[in-house]
């Protein structure tokens, strides 16, 4: 459902005793509680009621987050 990716970049770093490695990792997570339209259509083929369930779940999640923000 959510977009997730991991990028890694490795660089050779000279040190006093040779060469070391510097590794940089970037994690990307898209915080979306609903699937894309294409995914929804595929899920609908499996269970026609899934869209109602996902919308209900998304609404509850949003209400919960708003409640936490208010606290």
mmCIF file of C-alpha atoms in Angstrom:
data_model
loop_
_atom_site.group_PDB
_atom_site.id
_atom_site.type_symbol
_atom_site.label_atom_id
_atom_site.label_comp_id
_atom_site.label_asym_id
_atom_site.label_seq_id
_atom_site.Cartn_x
_atom_site.Cartn_y
_atom_site.Cartn_z
ATOM 1 C CA UNK A 1 0.000 0.000 0.000
ATOM 2 C CA UNK A 2 2.438 2.672 1.145
ATOM 3 C CA UNK A 3 5.415 3.740 -0.881
ATOM 4 C CA UNK A 4 8.605 2.435 0.633
ATOM 5 C CA UNK A 5 12.125 2.638 -0.700
ATOM 6 C CA UNK A 6 15.635 2.280 0.597
ATOM 7 C CA UNK A 7 18.538 4.012 -1.116
ATOM 8 C CA UNK A 8 22.117 3.244 -0.234
ATOM 9 C CA UNK A 9 25.239 5.087 -1.326
ATOM 10 C CA UNK A 10 28.717 3.857 -0.578
ATOM 11 C CA UNK A 11 31.816 6.062 -0.745
ATOM 12 C CA UNK A 12 35.479 5.113 -0.421
ATOM 13 C CA UNK A 13 37.103 7.310 2.256
ATOM 14 C CA UNK A 14 40.881 7.505 2.625
ATOM 15 C CA UNK A 15 42.128 7.077 6.184
ATOM 16 C CA UNK A 16 45.575 7.207 7.736
ATOM 17 C CA UNK A 17 45.845 3.414 7.534
ATOM 18 C CA UNK A 18 44.178 2.691 4.202
ATOM 19 C CA UNK A 19 40.712 3.110 2.746
ATOM 20 C CA UNK A 20 37.443 2.955 4.636
ATOM 21 C CA UNK A 21 33.864 2.945 3.495
ATOM 22 C CA UNK A 22 31.214 5.512 4.256
ATOM 23 C CA UNK A 23 27.677 4.246 3.811
ATOM 24 C CA UNK A 24 24.666 6.536 3.611
ATOM 25 C CA UNK A 25 21.170 5.060 3.695
ATOM 26 C CA UNK A 26 17.936 6.906 2.999
ATOM 27 C CA UNK A 27 14.596 5.393 3.936
ATOM 28 C CA UNK A 28 11.471 6.775 2.277
ATOM 29 C CA UNK A 29 8.036 5.869 3.562
ATOM 30 C CA UNK A 30 4.858 7.420 2.239
ATOM 31 C CA UNK A 31 2.358 7.520 5.066
ATOM 32 C CA UNK A 32 -0.848 6.852 3.155
ATOM 33 C CA UNK A 33 -3.485 4.651 4.687
ATOM 34 C CA UNK A 34 -5.311 3.952 1.411
ATOM 35 C CA UNK A 35 -3.956 1.970 -1.535
ATOM 36 C CA UNK A 36 -3.623 3.458 -5.022
ATOM 37 C CA UNK A 37 -6.644 3.270 -7.371
ATOM 38 C CA UNK A 38 -5.003 0.391 -9.251
ATOM 39 C CA UNK A 39 -4.490 -1.552 -6.010
ATOM 40 C CA UNK A 40 -8.083 -0.837 -4.942
ATOM 41 C CA UNK A 41 -9.380 -2.273 -8.209
ATOM 42 C CA UNK A 42 -7.293 -5.426 -7.727
ATOM 43 C CA UNK A 43 -8.525 -5.791 -4.129
ATOM 44 C CA UNK A 44 -12.106 -5.245 -5.297
ATOM 45 C CA UNK A 45 -11.758 -8.254 -7.598
ATOM 46 C CA UNK A 46 -10.925 -10.368 -4.539
ATOM 47 C CA UNK A 47 -13.550 -8.882 -2.201
ATOM 48 C CA UNK A 48 -16.142 -6.335 -3.406
ATOM 49 C CA UNK A 49 -16.655 -5.004 0.164
ATOM 50 C CA UNK A 50 -12.964 -4.260 0.697
ATOM 51 C CA UNK A 51 -13.247 -0.612 -0.365
ATOM 52 C CA UNK A 52 -15.865 0.117 2.307
ATOM 53 C CA UNK A 53 -13.666 -1.614 4.884
ATOM 54 C CA UNK A 54 -10.554 0.333 3.858
ATOM 55 C CA UNK A 55 -12.391 3.662 3.878
ATOM 56 C CA UNK A 56 -13.793 2.921 7.325
ATOM 57 C CA UNK A 57 -10.373 1.917 8.626
ATOM 58 C CA UNK A 58 -8.783 5.034 7.149
ATOM 59 C CA UNK A 59 -11.411 7.262 8.776
ATOM 60 C CA UNK A 60 -10.847 5.633 12.171
ATOM 61 C CA UNK A 61 -7.080 6.034 11.802
ATOM 62 C CA UNK A 62 -7.462 9.718 10.962
ATOM 63 C CA UNK A 63 -9.747 10.293 13.965
ATOM 64 C CA UNK A 64 -7.237 8.518 16.197
ATOM 65 C CA UNK A 65 -4.354 10.666 14.934
ATOM 66 C CA UNK A 66 -6.334 13.850 15.455
ATOM 67 C CA UNK A 67 -7.178 12.748 18.985
ATOM 68 C CA UNK A 68 -3.483 12.113 19.715
ATOM 69 C CA UNK A 69 -2.574 15.543 18.320
ATOM 70 C CA UNK A 70 -5.124 17.213 20.593
ATOM 71 C CA UNK A 71 -3.729 15.408 23.648
#
